Amino acid sequence: AQRVTQPEKLLSVFKGAPVELKCNYSYSGSPELFWYVQYSRQRLQLLLRHISRESIKGFTADLNKGETSFHLKKPFAQEEDSAMYYCAPSSGNTPLVFGKGTRLSVIA
Amino acid sequence: GAVVSQHPSWVICKSGTSVKIECRSLDFQATTMFWYRQFPKQSLMLMATSNEGSKATYEQGVEKDKFLINHASLTLSTLTVTSAHPEDSSFYICSAGLGDSTEAFFGQGTRLTVV
């Protein structure tokens, strides 16, 4: 079965501290992995995807197929990073399977 | 970029009435759209996959007679909540993909409150 685990429901860090949002997945085949972010009162939007290997807003995520993980990291958290973060695998034109999400709160 | 728009953004209706929510892809055609439901402080739960020109595919536990989905054109899918009850109050979100891309684009969501 397709499953995404985001173990932390809430993660609070101080501004400037490193942050890591964990994601483990169970998915048949070779899915593409995404991180989506939902800022307060805004729609869900793509943050980054593993195939692009980009750093978006200072965030990076490395796909570890052996551990089936796709943890999201940022070395220095900013207040504007406070949001809900969802990890999601997808394969082709299939619906995204979302984790339960992690609410990141960056404290000034 | 690809834009998905939902209408209305919020709606209040009386128990027993039906409510229609529209999801439009504004600058691209979407053969497939997805409908999600989000309860407060919870993640998005997939309700159904809307296929243009054919019947929607519903997830287990979602009542297809209660949540009617119509995808009559490549730019519009509608979700009708029939005979709404207070427990149907939720945030409904649609998404669509662009061609063969695996990236999903989301509507702004519709908050339904049934009183």
XYZ file of C-alpha atoms in Angstrom:
223
model
C 0.000 0.000 0.000
C 1.081 3.535 -0.636
C 1.912 5.287 2.576
C 3.737 8.394 3.686
C 4.924 8.937 7.232
C 5.742 12.326 8.630
C 6.455 11.542 12.257
C 6.440 15.078 13.579
C 3.076 16.776 13.748
C 4.618 19.977 15.050
C 8.178 21.160 14.910
C 9.257 24.342 16.659
C 12.678 25.828 16.107
C 14.321 29.135 16.818
C 15.141 31.505 14.014
C 18.542 30.717 12.606
C 18.522 27.147 13.833
C 18.732 24.189 11.458
C 15.532 22.368 10.666
C 14.815 18.895 9.360
C 11.339 17.658 8.518
C 11.275 13.903 8.212
C 9.465 11.892 5.587
C 9.445 8.170 4.966
C 7.412 6.541 2.262
C 6.189 3.184 1.109
C 5.274 3.181 -2.563
C 5.282 0.637 -5.344
C 7.557 1.311 -8.276
C 9.798 4.341 -8.505
C 7.806 7.374 -7.504
C 8.775 10.965 -7.799
C 8.943 12.669 -4.413
C 7.624 16.125 -3.643
C 7.444 18.537 -0.775
C 4.438 20.839 -0.787
C 3.985 23.813 1.517
C 0.877 25.576 2.720
C 1.417 29.024 4.182
C -1.273 30.567 6.323
C -4.355 31.415 4.257
C -2.705 30.360 1.003
C -3.184 27.418 -1.261
C -0.967 24.388 -1.279
C 2.040 24.920 -3.514
C 5.031 22.970 -4.651
C 8.205 23.602 -2.687
C 10.552 21.187 -4.366
C 10.787 17.849 -6.135
C 13.572 15.341 -5.903
C 14.352 15.115 -9.600
C 15.164 18.789 -9.881
C 17.772 18.658 -7.120
C 17.210 22.339 -6.527
C 17.415 24.399 -3.383
C 14.224 26.375 -2.996
C 14.042 29.093 -0.332
C 17.100 27.483 1.223
C 15.429 24.085 1.525
C 16.897 20.905 0.140
C 15.742 17.315 0.201
C 17.661 14.213 -0.733
C 15.947 11.047 -1.799
C 17.363 7.994 -0.056
C 15.909 4.996 -1.821
C 17.550 2.567 0.561
C 15.873 4.113 3.559
C 12.839 5.228 1.511
C 13.210 8.672 2.983
C 12.954 12.190 1.627
C 13.754 14.474 4.521
C 13.502 18.231 4.068
C 16.327 20.331 5.455
C 17.264 23.946 5.869
C 20.414 25.100 7.659
C 19.030 28.366 9.014
C 15.286 28.645 9.602
C 13.515 31.953 9.013
C 10.231 33.181 10.471
C 8.647 33.170 7.033
C 9.260 29.424 6.847
C 6.474 28.858 9.355
C 3.882 26.780 7.502
C 2.474 23.313 6.995
C 4.723 21.007 5.029
C 3.532 17.902 3.238
C 5.618 15.144 1.758
C 4.048 13.345 -1.189
C 5.120 10.698 -3.690
C 3.592 10.476 -7.133
C 3.942 8.307 -10.179
C 2.712 9.499 -13.546
C -0.653 11.189 -13.583
C -1.715 9.659 -10.309
C -3.054 11.536 -7.332
C -0.638 12.637 -4.708
C -0.595 10.614 -1.533
C -0.018 13.047 1.277
C 1.598 12.526 4.604
C -0.176 13.952 7.622
C 1.948 17.030 7.394
C 4.302 18.777 9.757
C 3.592 22.215 11.075
C 6.821 24.157 11.278
C 6.881 27.038 13.689
C 9.919 29.281 13.626
C 10.273 31.316 16.776
C 11.914 34.712 16.661
C 2.406 28.755 -14.640
C -0.617 26.522 -14.406
C -3.493 28.016 -12.470
C -6.371 26.151 -10.884
C -9.306 28.121 -9.591
C -12.122 27.017 -7.335
C -15.480 28.655 -6.869
C -16.851 29.530 -4.433
C -14.105 30.103 -1.893
C -16.572 29.600 0.904
C -20.216 28.674 1.174
C -22.730 28.273 3.957
C -25.764 26.146 3.306
C -28.673 24.694 5.207
C -28.755 21.055 6.142
C -30.466 19.005 3.453
C -29.575 21.257 0.543
C -27.027 20.583 -2.181
C -23.928 22.594 -2.941
C -21.882 22.651 -6.130
C -18.177 23.466 -6.119
C -16.390 24.250 -9.357
C -12.771 23.580 -10.189
C -11.333 25.164 -13.303
C -7.955 24.928 -14.962
C -7.528 28.459 -16.267
C -4.620 28.211 -18.662
C -4.309 24.542 -19.441
C -6.420 21.510 -20.150
C -6.726 18.822 -17.547
C -8.026 15.402 -18.444
C -7.742 14.419 -14.816
C -8.496 16.393 -11.705
C -8.454 15.286 -8.114
C -10.712 16.207 -5.233
C -9.447 16.283 -1.674
C -11.029 16.959 1.652
C -9.176 18.560 4.532
C -10.413 18.633 8.093
C -9.074 21.275 10.488
C -5.436 20.743 11.310
C -5.339 17.547 9.298
C -3.843 16.491 6.028
C -5.537 16.289 2.674
C -7.523 13.146 2.084
C -8.117 12.084 -1.507
C -11.812 11.706 -2.231
C -11.923 10.935 -5.916
C -10.261 11.194 -9.270
C -12.272 13.093 -11.834
C -11.835 11.933 -15.427
C -12.986 14.060 -18.348
C -15.748 12.358 -20.246
C -16.066 9.396 -17.941
C -17.111 8.450 -14.440
C -15.093 9.533 -11.471
C -13.096 7.040 -9.468
C -13.900 7.249 -5.789
C -11.671 6.293 -2.905
C -12.806 3.669 -0.481
C -15.267 5.029 2.025
C -16.359 8.004 -0.077
C -20.052 7.904 -0.990
C -20.360 8.486 -4.705
C -24.058 9.252 -4.447
C -23.378 11.946 -1.917
C -20.374 13.514 -3.593
C -21.292 13.792 -7.249
C -18.423 14.585 -9.571
C -18.829 15.755 -13.129
C -15.947 16.467 -15.488
C -17.736 17.614 -18.601
C -14.891 19.548 -20.182
C -11.116 19.636 -20.144
C -11.125 22.738 -17.981
C -13.952 22.135 -15.532
C -14.748 19.589 -12.872
C -17.561 20.010 -10.387
C -18.175 18.448 -7.011
C -21.748 18.491 -5.750
C -22.382 17.701 -2.134
C -25.935 16.403 -2.098
C -28.239 16.588 0.895
C -25.510 18.195 2.923
C -25.261 17.612 6.644
C -23.150 19.352 9.288
C -20.618 16.526 9.204
C -19.938 17.413 5.565
C -18.560 20.748 6.694
C -14.951 20.779 5.603
C -12.390 22.313 3.314
C -12.565 20.882 -0.200
C -9.579 21.219 -2.497
C -9.112 20.264 -6.117
C -5.923 19.762 -8.038
C -4.882 19.117 -11.612
C -1.757 18.075 -13.390
C -0.220 19.595 -16.486
C 0.163 17.068 -19.279
C 2.467 14.262 -18.256
C 3.992 16.261 -15.444
C 3.746 14.734 -12.005
C 3.518 18.161 -10.383
C 0.087 19.027 -9.067
C -1.462 22.473 -9.080
C -4.001 23.218 -6.427
C -7.080 25.353 -6.226
C -7.445 27.740 -3.338
C -9.991 25.491 -1.708
C -13.644 25.859 -0.779
C -14.754 26.007 2.811
C -18.171 24.454 3.191
C -20.182 25.045 6.333
C -23.470 23.235 6.716
C -25.796 24.659 9.352
